[in-house]
């Protein structure tokens, strides 16, 4: 069984020695290794059972570290960094040759972000390393927001760092930055409107350009139980215990064995913060299936619906 520790110094030593550490960020837990140690990074893929075509995010503590990672540091990048870092924004741009290919899955770009979580920042400071880290879940499964979630999915992992817990609750917004313009590759807490306030010149229409982010699979973030969107589930039956992931007030609550309400007053940020926690509780309960109520697709609701659609994909009519 993996151990949950509070000693950030020890965790930093492990990172320096080329070992893996799961650590909290403001979004979800990450599974980290020294980004410039290709063997250590290979262990991340093995531990998560993650396909090697899916590139990782490199976490940094200071803007000055960007020089080690990106070929070009232009005004647009610095503006974004100033407004959104530390925080849940990941920027993809052309990479330095010295960044190991395994980090970027052989692409000529690399994804970078500066986390706001105090424990993550302390780990970055004490180790003195850039830390490559995907979410600390087994590939395709629910993202973890507590040390116990990590332990459940990766029991063989040596070290899980306890500390300030994630607050945002879903993964960072991922954008590709090219010649001062951005494209959203994965929606998150920071929305297109937020980004356009900082880079108003950017054309974000991507109608003609199929997005290339190898990690963007249709099925992802799935609980180990069948899950459906409300209205798309098999006919209701009393033989099966149904769990309900609710956003608004629940109609006919007696139909459900367990109800997880994401927000009591329709607050989408609160819903995001509770999203994976609630799904982990439903997964761990004795329900046979999970039904999820769609949330409004505005602001961070876009990111929540992105996760919900991927969670139900394998059970939906395609
Ligand atoms: O909030 C987060 O972003 C968390 C915490 C731990 O930082 N990390 C996370 O990592 O969600 P992961 O590996 O689960 O998701 C990274 C996403 C994937 O969709 C991947 O395809 C995309 O970022 N990505 C990484 N490098 C890329 C690149 N060079 N080009 C395009 N997409 C990239
Ligand atoms: Mg992930």
mmCIF file of C-alpha atoms and ligand atoms in Angstrom:
data_model
loop_
_atom_site.group_PDB
_atom_site.id
_atom_site.type_symbol
_atom_site.label_atom_id
_atom_site.label_comp_id
_atom_site.label_asym_id
_atom_site.label_seq_id
_atom_site.Cartn_x
_atom_site.Cartn_y
_atom_site.Cartn_z
ATOM 1 C CA UNK A 1 0.000 0.000 0.000
ATOM 2 C CA UNK A 2 1.257 3.477 -0.801
ATOM 3 C CA UNK A 3 1.944 5.860 2.058
ATOM 4 C CA UNK A 4 0.366 9.268 2.455
ATOM 5 C CA UNK A 5 2.998 11.626 3.881
ATOM 6 C CA UNK A 6 3.074 15.247 5.062
ATOM 7 C CA UNK A 7 6.827 15.698 4.604
ATOM 8 C CA UNK A 8 7.320 17.874 1.502
ATOM 9 C CA UNK A 9 11.128 17.763 2.002
ATOM 10 C CA UNK A 10 11.149 13.987 1.718
ATOM 11 C CA UNK A 11 8.860 14.162 -1.345
ATOM 12 C CA UNK A 12 11.260 16.665 -2.948
ATOM 13 C CA UNK A 13 14.196 14.309 -2.280
ATOM 14 C CA UNK A 14 12.302 11.507 -4.040
ATOM 15 C CA UNK A 15 11.722 13.759 -7.083
ATOM 16 C CA UNK A 16 15.441 14.674 -7.098
ATOM 17 C CA UNK A 17 16.299 10.961 -6.986
ATOM 18 C CA UNK A 18 14.167 10.203 -10.059
ATOM 19 C CA UNK A 19 11.209 8.701 -8.192
ATOM 20 C CA UNK A 20 7.501 9.434 -8.485
ATOM 21 C CA UNK A 21 5.415 11.502 -6.071
ATOM 22 C CA UNK A 22 1.680 12.173 -6.210
ATOM 23 C CA UNK A 23 1.026 15.751 -5.099
ATOM 24 C CA UNK A 24 -1.914 18.156 -4.883
ATOM 25 C CA UNK A 25 -2.404 21.061 -7.271
ATOM 26 C CA UNK A 26 -5.254 23.590 -7.218
ATOM 27 C CA UNK A 27 -7.077 21.517 -9.860
ATOM 28 C CA UNK A 28 -6.596 17.777 -9.144
ATOM 29 C CA UNK A 29 -3.817 15.518 -7.812
ATOM 30 C CA UNK A 30 -0.844 15.051 -10.156
ATOM 31 C CA UNK A 31 1.611 12.159 -10.505
ATOM 32 C CA UNK A 32 4.979 13.884 -10.741
ATOM 33 C CA UNK A 33 8.549 13.178 -11.778
ATOM 34 C CA UNK A 34 11.594 15.284 -12.732
ATOM 35 C CA UNK A 35 10.661 16.468 -16.245
ATOM 36 C CA UNK A 36 14.261 16.305 -17.458
ATOM 37 C CA UNK A 37 14.775 12.702 -16.299
ATOM 38 C CA UNK A 38 13.353 10.557 -19.121
ATOM 39 C CA UNK A 39 13.562 7.322 -17.106
ATOM 40 C CA UNK A 40 11.616 8.842 -14.230
ATOM 41 C CA UNK A 41 8.994 10.153 -16.671
ATOM 42 C CA UNK A 42 8.701 6.685 -18.236
ATOM 43 C CA UNK A 43 7.653 5.434 -14.791
ATOM 44 C CA UNK A 44 4.672 7.819 -14.865
ATOM 45 C CA UNK A 45 3.355 6.172 -18.028
ATOM 46 C CA UNK A 46 3.937 2.674 -16.612
ATOM 47 C CA UNK A 47 2.270 3.469 -13.274
ATOM 48 C CA UNK A 48 -0.818 5.062 -14.861
ATOM 49 C CA UNK A 49 -0.938 2.520 -17.701
ATOM 50 C CA UNK A 50 -1.122 5.600 -19.915
ATOM 51 C CA UNK A 51 -0.444 5.240 -23.653
ATOM 52 C CA UNK A 52 2.816 6.966 -24.569
ATOM 53 C CA UNK A 53 1.124 8.978 -27.360
ATOM 54 C CA UNK A 54 -0.487 11.134 -24.659
ATOM 55 C CA UNK A 55 1.873 14.003 -23.669
ATOM 56 C CA UNK A 56 2.342 15.377 -20.138
ATOM 57 C CA UNK A 57 2.138 18.833 -18.564
ATOM 58 C CA UNK A 58 5.337 20.282 -17.093
ATOM 59 C CA UNK A 59 4.821 22.223 -13.831
ATOM 60 C CA UNK A 60 7.068 25.193 -13.026
ATOM 61 C CA UNK A 61 7.470 27.591 -10.117
ATOM 62 C CA UNK A 62 8.733 30.733 -11.836
ATOM 63 C CA UNK A 63 8.352 32.370 -15.244
ATOM 64 C CA UNK A 64 12.171 32.359 -15.622
ATOM 65 C CA UNK A 65 12.010 28.546 -15.974
ATOM 66 C CA UNK A 66 10.141 28.929 -19.278
ATOM 67 C CA UNK A 67 13.474 29.421 -21.059
ATOM 68 C CA UNK A 68 14.365 25.796 -20.372
ATOM 69 C CA UNK A 69 11.118 24.621 -21.967
ATOM 70 C CA UNK A 70 9.948 26.935 -24.769
ATOM 71 C CA UNK A 71 11.920 28.075 -27.834
ATOM 72 C CA UNK A 72 10.231 31.450 -27.932
ATOM 73 C CA UNK A 73 8.892 33.627 -25.144
ATOM 74 C CA UNK A 74 6.772 36.313 -26.770
ATOM 75 C CA UNK A 75 4.501 39.067 -25.458
ATOM 76 C CA UNK A 76 1.339 36.980 -25.675
ATOM 77 C CA UNK A 77 2.903 34.273 -23.519
ATOM 78 C CA UNK A 78 4.129 36.774 -20.942
ATOM 79 C CA UNK A 79 0.707 38.470 -20.821
ATOM 80 C CA UNK A 80 -1.031 35.160 -20.209
ATOM 81 C CA UNK A 81 1.535 34.223 -17.558
ATOM 82 C CA UNK A 82 1.086 37.541 -15.806
ATOM 83 C CA UNK A 83 -2.717 37.282 -15.735
ATOM 84 C CA UNK A 84 -3.315 33.625 -15.073
ATOM 85 C CA UNK A 85 -0.216 32.208 -13.318
ATOM 86 C CA UNK A 86 0.045 30.776 -10.828
ATOM 87 C CA UNK A 87 -3.280 29.190 -11.767
ATOM 88 C CA UNK A 88 -5.182 26.565 -13.785
ATOM 89 C CA UNK A 89 -3.993 27.479 -17.300
ATOM 90 C CA UNK A 90 -1.724 25.179 -19.336
ATOM 91 C CA UNK A 91 0.072 26.649 -22.345
ATOM 92 C CA UNK A 92 1.296 24.486 -25.239
ATOM 93 C CA UNK A 93 4.045 25.970 -27.453
ATOM 94 C CA UNK A 94 7.185 24.928 -29.416
ATOM 95 C CA UNK A 95 9.571 23.069 -27.139
ATOM 96 C CA UNK A 96 13.306 23.234 -26.557
ATOM 97 C CA UNK A 97 15.157 20.181 -27.891
ATOM 98 C CA UNK A 98 16.437 19.423 -24.397
ATOM 99 C CA UNK A 99 12.914 18.573 -23.183
ATOM 100 C CA UNK A 100 12.796 14.756 -23.325
ATOM 101 C CA UNK A 101 10.615 13.419 -26.140
ATOM 102 C CA UNK A 102 8.780 11.128 -23.761
ATOM 103 C CA UNK A 103 7.351 14.213 -21.966
ATOM 104 C CA UNK A 104 5.827 15.590 -25.168
ATOM 105 C CA UNK A 105 5.027 12.180 -26.700
ATOM 106 C CA UNK A 106 7.319 12.970 -29.607
ATOM 107 C CA UNK A 107 5.549 16.235 -30.529
ATOM 108 C CA UNK A 108 7.583 19.383 -31.164
ATOM 109 C CA UNK A 109 5.510 21.238 -28.553
ATOM 110 C CA UNK A 110 5.337 20.987 -24.774
ATOM 111 C CA UNK A 111 2.575 21.840 -22.277
ATOM 112 C CA UNK A 112 3.525 24.003 -19.277
ATOM 113 C CA UNK A 113 1.714 25.420 -16.277
ATOM 114 C CA UNK A 114 2.487 27.112 -12.963
ATOM 115 C CA UNK A 115 0.244 25.660 -10.244
ATOM 116 C CA UNK A 116 -1.153 27.904 -7.501
ATOM 117 C CA UNK A 117 -1.392 25.231 -4.781
ATOM 118 C CA UNK A 118 0.977 25.957 -1.852
ATOM 119 C CA UNK A 119 2.049 22.327 -1.419
ATOM 120 C CA UNK A 120 2.826 22.011 -5.136
ATOM 121 C CA UNK A 121 4.804 25.256 -5.033
ATOM 122 C CA UNK A 122 6.771 24.066 -2.003
ATOM 123 C CA UNK A 123 7.556 20.765 -3.748
ATOM 124 C CA UNK A 124 8.764 22.635 -6.850
ATOM 125 C CA UNK A 125 10.903 24.940 -4.710
ATOM 126 C CA UNK A 126 12.491 22.268 -2.520
ATOM 127 C CA UNK A 127 13.224 19.881 -5.398
ATOM 128 C CA UNK A 128 14.476 22.656 -7.676
ATOM 129 C CA UNK A 129 13.053 20.670 -10.620
ATOM 130 C CA UNK A 130 10.452 21.213 -13.319
ATOM 131 C CA UNK A 131 7.905 18.471 -12.574
ATOM 132 C CA UNK A 132 6.106 16.597 -15.353
ATOM 133 C CA UNK A 133 2.732 15.423 -14.082
ATOM 134 C CA UNK A 134 -0.516 14.112 -15.516
ATOM 135 C CA UNK A 135 -3.521 13.677 -13.254
ATOM 136 C CA UNK A 136 -2.764 10.891 -10.747
ATOM 137 C CA UNK A 137 -5.480 8.480 -11.890
ATOM 138 C CA UNK A 138 -5.252 5.171 -13.700
ATOM 139 C CA UNK A 139 -5.621 5.933 -17.421
ATOM 140 C CA UNK A 140 -9.221 6.733 -18.410
ATOM 141 C CA UNK A 141 -10.569 6.690 -14.859
ATOM 142 C CA UNK A 142 -11.802 9.458 -12.541
ATOM 143 C CA UNK A 143 -9.327 12.215 -11.697
ATOM 144 C CA UNK A 144 -8.314 12.282 -8.010
ATOM 145 C CA UNK A 145 -8.858 15.253 -5.691
ATOM 146 C CA UNK A 146 -7.769 13.631 -2.399
ATOM 147 C CA UNK A 147 -4.795 11.450 -1.343
ATOM 148 C CA UNK A 148 -7.258 8.591 -0.767
ATOM 149 C CA UNK A 149 -8.523 8.786 -4.374
ATOM 150 C CA UNK A 150 -4.915 8.332 -5.545
ATOM 151 C CA UNK A 151 -4.387 5.420 -3.149
ATOM 152 C CA UNK A 152 -7.541 3.700 -4.456
ATOM 153 C CA UNK A 153 -6.351 3.813 -8.077
ATOM 154 C CA UNK A 154 -2.574 3.510 -7.683
ATOM 155 C CA UNK A 155 -2.068 1.287 -4.612
ATOM 156 C CA UNK A 156 1.484 0.380 -5.647
ATOM 157 C CA UNK A 157 2.689 3.987 -5.646
ATOM 158 C CA UNK A 158 5.301 4.691 -2.947
ATOM 159 C CA UNK A 159 4.529 8.271 -2.004
ATOM 160 C CA UNK A 160 1.406 10.430 -1.938
ATOM 161 C CA UNK A 161 1.979 13.921 -0.568
ATOM 162 C CA UNK A 162 -0.726 15.344 1.673
ATOM 163 C CA UNK A 163 -1.161 19.103 1.953
ATOM 164 C CA UNK A 164 -3.387 21.876 0.666
ATOM 165 C CA UNK A 165 -6.240 20.130 -1.145
ATOM 166 C CA UNK A 166 -7.358 20.971 -4.714
ATOM 167 C CA UNK A 167 -9.972 23.765 -4.829
ATOM 168 C CA UNK A 168 -10.905 24.049 -8.516
ATOM 169 C CA UNK A 169 -11.788 20.359 -8.763
ATOM 170 C CA UNK A 170 -11.347 19.804 -12.510
ATOM 171 C CA UNK A 171 -8.211 19.894 -14.635
ATOM 172 C CA UNK A 172 -6.625 23.043 -16.060
ATOM 173 C CA UNK A 173 -7.677 24.752 -19.275
ATOM 174 C CA UNK A 174 -5.190 23.675 -21.992
ATOM 175 C CA UNK A 175 -4.474 26.121 -24.828
ATOM 176 C CA UNK A 176 -2.123 26.034 -27.748
ATOM 177 C CA UNK A 177 -0.339 29.334 -28.325
ATOM 178 C CA UNK A 178 0.963 30.105 -31.796
ATOM 179 C CA UNK A 179 1.987 33.512 -33.139
ATOM 180 C CA UNK A 180 0.073 35.335 -30.425
ATOM 181 C CA UNK A 181 -3.183 33.415 -30.981
ATOM 182 C CA UNK A 182 -4.652 30.730 -28.797
ATOM 183 C CA UNK A 183 -6.798 27.691 -29.385
ATOM 184 C CA UNK A 184 -8.518 25.873 -26.530
ATOM 185 C CA UNK A 185 -7.532 22.207 -26.547
ATOM 186 C CA UNK A 186 -9.279 21.299 -23.280
ATOM 187 C CA UNK A 187 -11.859 23.513 -21.521
ATOM 188 C CA UNK A 188 -11.334 24.281 -17.822
ATOM 189 C CA UNK A 189 -11.877 26.878 -15.103
ATOM 190 C CA UNK A 190 -10.342 29.646 -17.229
ATOM 191 C CA UNK A 191 -12.788 30.259 -20.066
ATOM 192 C CA UNK A 192 -12.480 31.546 -23.621
ATOM 193 C CA UNK A 193 -13.977 34.881 -22.463
ATOM 194 C CA UNK A 194 -11.306 35.178 -19.750
ATOM 195 C CA UNK A 195 -8.571 34.523 -22.322
ATOM 196 C CA UNK A 196 -10.014 36.943 -24.867
ATOM 197 C CA UNK A 197 -9.856 39.723 -22.285
ATOM 198 C CA UNK A 198 -6.075 39.297 -22.221
ATOM 199 C CA UNK A 199 -5.529 38.458 -25.905
ATOM 200 C CA UNK A 200 -8.418 40.299 -27.617
ATOM 201 C CA UNK A 201 -6.780 40.002 -31.048
ATOM 202 C CA UNK A 202 -6.864 36.217 -30.991
ATOM 203 C CA UNK A 203 -9.163 34.466 -33.476
ATOM 204 C CA UNK A 204 -10.441 31.440 -31.667
ATOM 205 C CA UNK A 205 -12.701 29.975 -34.329
ATOM 206 C CA UNK A 206 -11.451 26.508 -35.051
ATOM 207 C CA UNK A 207 -14.125 25.368 -37.480
ATOM 208 C CA UNK A 208 -11.614 24.367 -40.141
ATOM 209 C CA UNK A 209 -8.764 23.165 -38.008
ATOM 210 C CA UNK A 210 -9.161 19.756 -36.448
ATOM 211 C CA UNK A 211 -7.573 20.108 -33.028
ATOM 212 C CA UNK A 212 -4.527 18.005 -32.470
ATOM 213 C CA UNK A 213 -4.213 17.097 -28.840
ATOM 214 C CA UNK A 214 -3.486 13.418 -28.634
ATOM 215 C CA UNK A 215 -4.869 13.179 -25.113
ATOM 216 C CA UNK A 216 -8.321 14.326 -26.141
ATOM 217 C CA UNK A 217 -10.048 10.985 -26.320
ATOM 218 C CA UNK A 218 -13.798 10.634 -26.561
ATOM 219 C CA UNK A 219 -13.978 8.326 -23.575
ATOM 220 C CA UNK A 220 -12.263 9.419 -20.363
ATOM 221 C CA UNK A 221 -12.856 10.249 -16.696
ATOM 222 C CA UNK A 222 -15.102 7.192 -16.304
ATOM 223 C CA UNK A 223 -16.293 5.687 -13.041
ATOM 224 C CA UNK A 224 -16.157 1.895 -12.738
ATOM 225 C CA UNK A 225 -19.966 1.793 -13.007
ATOM 226 C CA UNK A 226 -22.250 2.334 -15.999
ATOM 227 C CA UNK A 227 -23.062 6.016 -16.270
ATOM 228 C CA UNK A 228 -25.623 7.860 -18.409
ATOM 229 C CA UNK A 229 -26.849 11.399 -18.938
ATOM 230 C CA UNK A 230 -30.365 12.049 -17.622
ATOM 231 C CA UNK A 231 -32.851 11.150 -20.347
ATOM 232 C CA UNK A 232 -30.384 8.757 -22.041
ATOM 233 C CA UNK A 233 -30.432 6.022 -19.385
ATOM 234 C CA UNK A 234 -32.092 2.613 -19.797
ATOM 235 C CA UNK A 235 -35.672 2.512 -18.549
ATOM 236 C CA UNK A 236 -35.984 2.981 -14.788
ATOM 237 C CA UNK A 237 -36.223 -0.261 -12.858
ATOM 238 C CA UNK A 238 -36.591 -0.937 -9.149
ATOM 239 C CA UNK A 239 -34.258 -3.973 -9.493
ATOM 240 C CA UNK A 240 -31.283 -1.682 -9.882
ATOM 241 C CA UNK A 241 -29.927 0.791 -7.385
ATOM 242 C CA UNK A 242 -29.528 4.103 -9.149
ATOM 243 C CA UNK A 243 -27.145 6.877 -8.106
ATOM 244 C CA UNK A 244 -27.882 10.424 -9.207
ATOM 245 C CA UNK A 245 -25.355 13.192 -9.856
ATOM 246 C CA UNK A 246 -27.610 16.228 -9.611
ATOM 247 C CA UNK A 247 -27.133 19.901 -10.359
ATOM 248 C CA UNK A 248 -30.621 21.313 -9.768
ATOM 249 C CA UNK A 249 -33.358 20.297 -7.341
ATOM 250 C CA UNK A 250 -34.103 16.595 -7.743
ATOM 251 C CA UNK A 251 -37.481 15.544 -9.105
ATOM 252 C CA UNK A 252 -38.784 12.234 -7.709
ATOM 253 C CA UNK A 253 -35.880 11.718 -5.260
ATOM 254 C CA UNK A 254 -37.475 8.423 -4.117
ATOM 255 C CA UNK A 255 -36.285 6.865 -7.413
ATOM 256 C CA UNK A 256 -32.654 7.156 -6.369
ATOM 257 C CA UNK A 257 -30.647 5.093 -3.906
ATOM 258 C CA UNK A 258 -27.977 7.795 -3.502
ATOM 259 C CA UNK A 259 -28.081 11.431 -4.581
ATOM 260 C CA UNK A 260 -25.006 13.665 -4.901
ATOM 261 C CA UNK A 261 -25.988 17.303 -5.402
ATOM 262 C CA UNK A 262 -23.132 19.323 -6.938
ATOM 263 C CA UNK A 263 -24.329 22.718 -5.724
ATOM 264 C CA UNK A 264 -27.301 23.771 -3.587
ATOM 265 C CA UNK A 265 -27.783 27.059 -5.448
ATOM 266 C CA UNK A 266 -26.767 26.426 -9.069
ATOM 267 C CA UNK A 267 -23.187 27.667 -8.643
ATOM 268 C CA UNK A 268 -21.074 26.150 -11.459
ATOM 269 C CA UNK A 269 -17.712 26.766 -9.717
ATOM 270 C CA UNK A 270 -18.987 24.919 -6.653
ATOM 271 C CA UNK A 271 -20.231 22.142 -8.955
ATOM 272 C CA UNK A 272 -16.765 21.827 -10.533
ATOM 273 C CA UNK A 273 -15.107 21.724 -7.105
ATOM 274 C CA UNK A 274 -17.415 18.871 -6.029
ATOM 275 C CA UNK A 275 -17.534 17.038 -9.378
ATOM 276 C CA UNK A 276 -14.868 14.303 -9.038
ATOM 277 C CA UNK A 277 -15.422 13.925 -5.247
ATOM 278 C CA UNK A 278 -19.089 13.203 -5.875
ATOM 279 C CA UNK A 279 -18.304 10.744 -8.671
ATOM 280 C CA UNK A 280 -15.747 8.931 -6.494
ATOM 281 C CA UNK A 281 -18.411 8.584 -3.745
ATOM 282 C CA UNK A 282 -20.918 7.191 -6.265
ATOM 283 C CA UNK A 283 -18.272 4.818 -7.630
ATOM 284 C CA UNK A 284 -17.434 3.587 -4.092
ATOM 285 C CA UNK A 285 -21.111 3.162 -3.093
ATOM 286 C CA UNK A 286 -23.340 0.145 -3.746
ATOM 287 C CA UNK A 287 -25.277 1.742 -6.626
ATOM 288 C CA UNK A 288 -25.495 -0.308 -9.854
ATOM 289 C CA UNK A 289 -25.569 2.640 -12.223
ATOM 290 C CA UNK A 290 -25.133 6.398 -12.204
ATOM 291 C CA UNK A 291 -27.334 8.984 -13.896
ATOM 292 C CA UNK A 292 -25.972 12.506 -14.309
ATOM 293 C CA UNK A 293 -27.945 15.683 -14.880
ATOM 294 C CA UNK A 294 -26.420 17.926 -17.570
ATOM 295 C CA UNK A 295 -25.293 21.373 -16.347
ATOM 296 C CA UNK A 296 -25.697 24.669 -18.261
ATOM 297 C CA UNK A 297 -22.922 24.997 -20.866
ATOM 298 C CA UNK A 298 -21.737 28.454 -19.897
ATOM 299 C CA UNK A 299 -18.485 29.511 -18.202
ATOM 300 C CA UNK A 300 -16.981 26.605 -16.287
ATOM 301 C CA UNK A 301 -20.129 24.603 -17.142
ATOM 302 C CA UNK A 302 -18.497 23.968 -20.552
ATOM 303 C CA UNK A 303 -15.609 22.179 -18.807
ATOM 304 C CA UNK A 304 -17.963 20.181 -16.557
ATOM 305 C CA UNK A 305 -20.040 19.044 -19.570
ATOM 306 C CA UNK A 306 -16.821 18.091 -21.413
ATOM 307 C CA UNK A 307 -15.932 15.739 -18.502
ATOM 308 C CA UNK A 308 -19.528 14.430 -18.231
ATOM 309 C CA UNK A 309 -19.813 13.614 -21.948
ATOM 310 C CA UNK A 310 -16.509 11.715 -21.826
ATOM 311 C CA UNK A 311 -17.515 9.879 -18.654
ATOM 312 C CA UNK A 312 -20.719 8.523 -20.252
ATOM 313 C CA UNK A 313 -19.290 7.978 -23.756
ATOM 314 C CA UNK A 314 -18.697 4.243 -23.511
ATOM 315 C CA UNK A 315 -22.328 3.681 -22.415
ATOM 316 C CA UNK A 316 -24.023 6.098 -24.827
ATOM 317 C CA UNK A 317 -25.498 5.572 -28.328
ATOM 318 C CA UNK A 318 -22.747 6.875 -30.554
HETATM 319 O O1 LIG B 1 -4.930 20.455 -14.020
HETATM 320 C C1 LIG B 1 -4.216 19.756 -14.713
HETATM 321 O O2 LIG B 1 -3.917 20.067 -15.882
HETATM 322 C C2 LIG B 1 -3.651 18.465 -14.093
HETATM 323 C C3 LIG B 1 -2.714 18.847 -12.939
HETATM 324 C C4 LIG B 1 -2.042 17.643 -12.328
HETATM 325 O O3 LIG B 1 -1.781 19.767 -13.412
HETATM 326 N N1 LIG B 1 -2.969 17.686 -15.079
HETATM 327 C C5 LIG B 1 -3.613 17.033 -16.089
HETATM 328 O O4 LIG B 1 -2.777 16.316 -16.904
HETATM 329 O O5 LIG B 1 -4.811 17.076 -16.245
HETATM 330 P P1 LIG B 1 -3.309 15.221 -17.941
HETATM 331 O O6 LIG B 1 -2.090 14.522 -18.402
HETATM 332 O O7 LIG B 1 -4.350 14.401 -17.329
HETATM 333 O O8 LIG B 1 -3.859 16.057 -19.138
HETATM 334 C C6 LIG B 1 -2.973 16.781 -19.963
HETATM 335 C C7 LIG B 1 -3.657 17.212 -21.221
HETATM 336 C C8 LIG B 1 -3.939 16.035 -22.127
HETATM 337 O O9 LIG B 1 -5.217 16.188 -22.702
HETATM 338 C C9 LIG B 1 -2.826 16.154 -23.157
HETATM 339 O O10 LIG B 1 -3.166 15.598 -24.385
HETATM 340 C C10 LIG B 1 -2.665 17.660 -23.256
HETATM 341 O O11 LIG B 1 -2.812 18.106 -21.930
HETATM 342 N N2 LIG B 1 -1.322 17.981 -23.751
HETATM 343 C C11 LIG B 1 -0.141 17.863 -23.101
HETATM 344 N N3 LIG B 1 0.892 18.200 -23.906
HETATM 345 C C12 LIG B 1 0.373 18.562 -25.077
HETATM 346 C C13 LIG B 1 0.926 19.016 -26.335
HETATM 347 N N4 LIG B 1 2.238 19.147 -26.495
HETATM 348 N N5 LIG B 1 0.073 19.280 -27.342
HETATM 349 C C14 LIG B 1 -1.255 19.155 -27.169
HETATM 350 N N6 LIG B 1 -1.838 18.714 -26.028
HETATM 351 C C15 LIG B 1 -1.047 18.434 -24.995
HETATM 352 MG MG1 LIG B 2 -5.929 13.240 -16.848
#
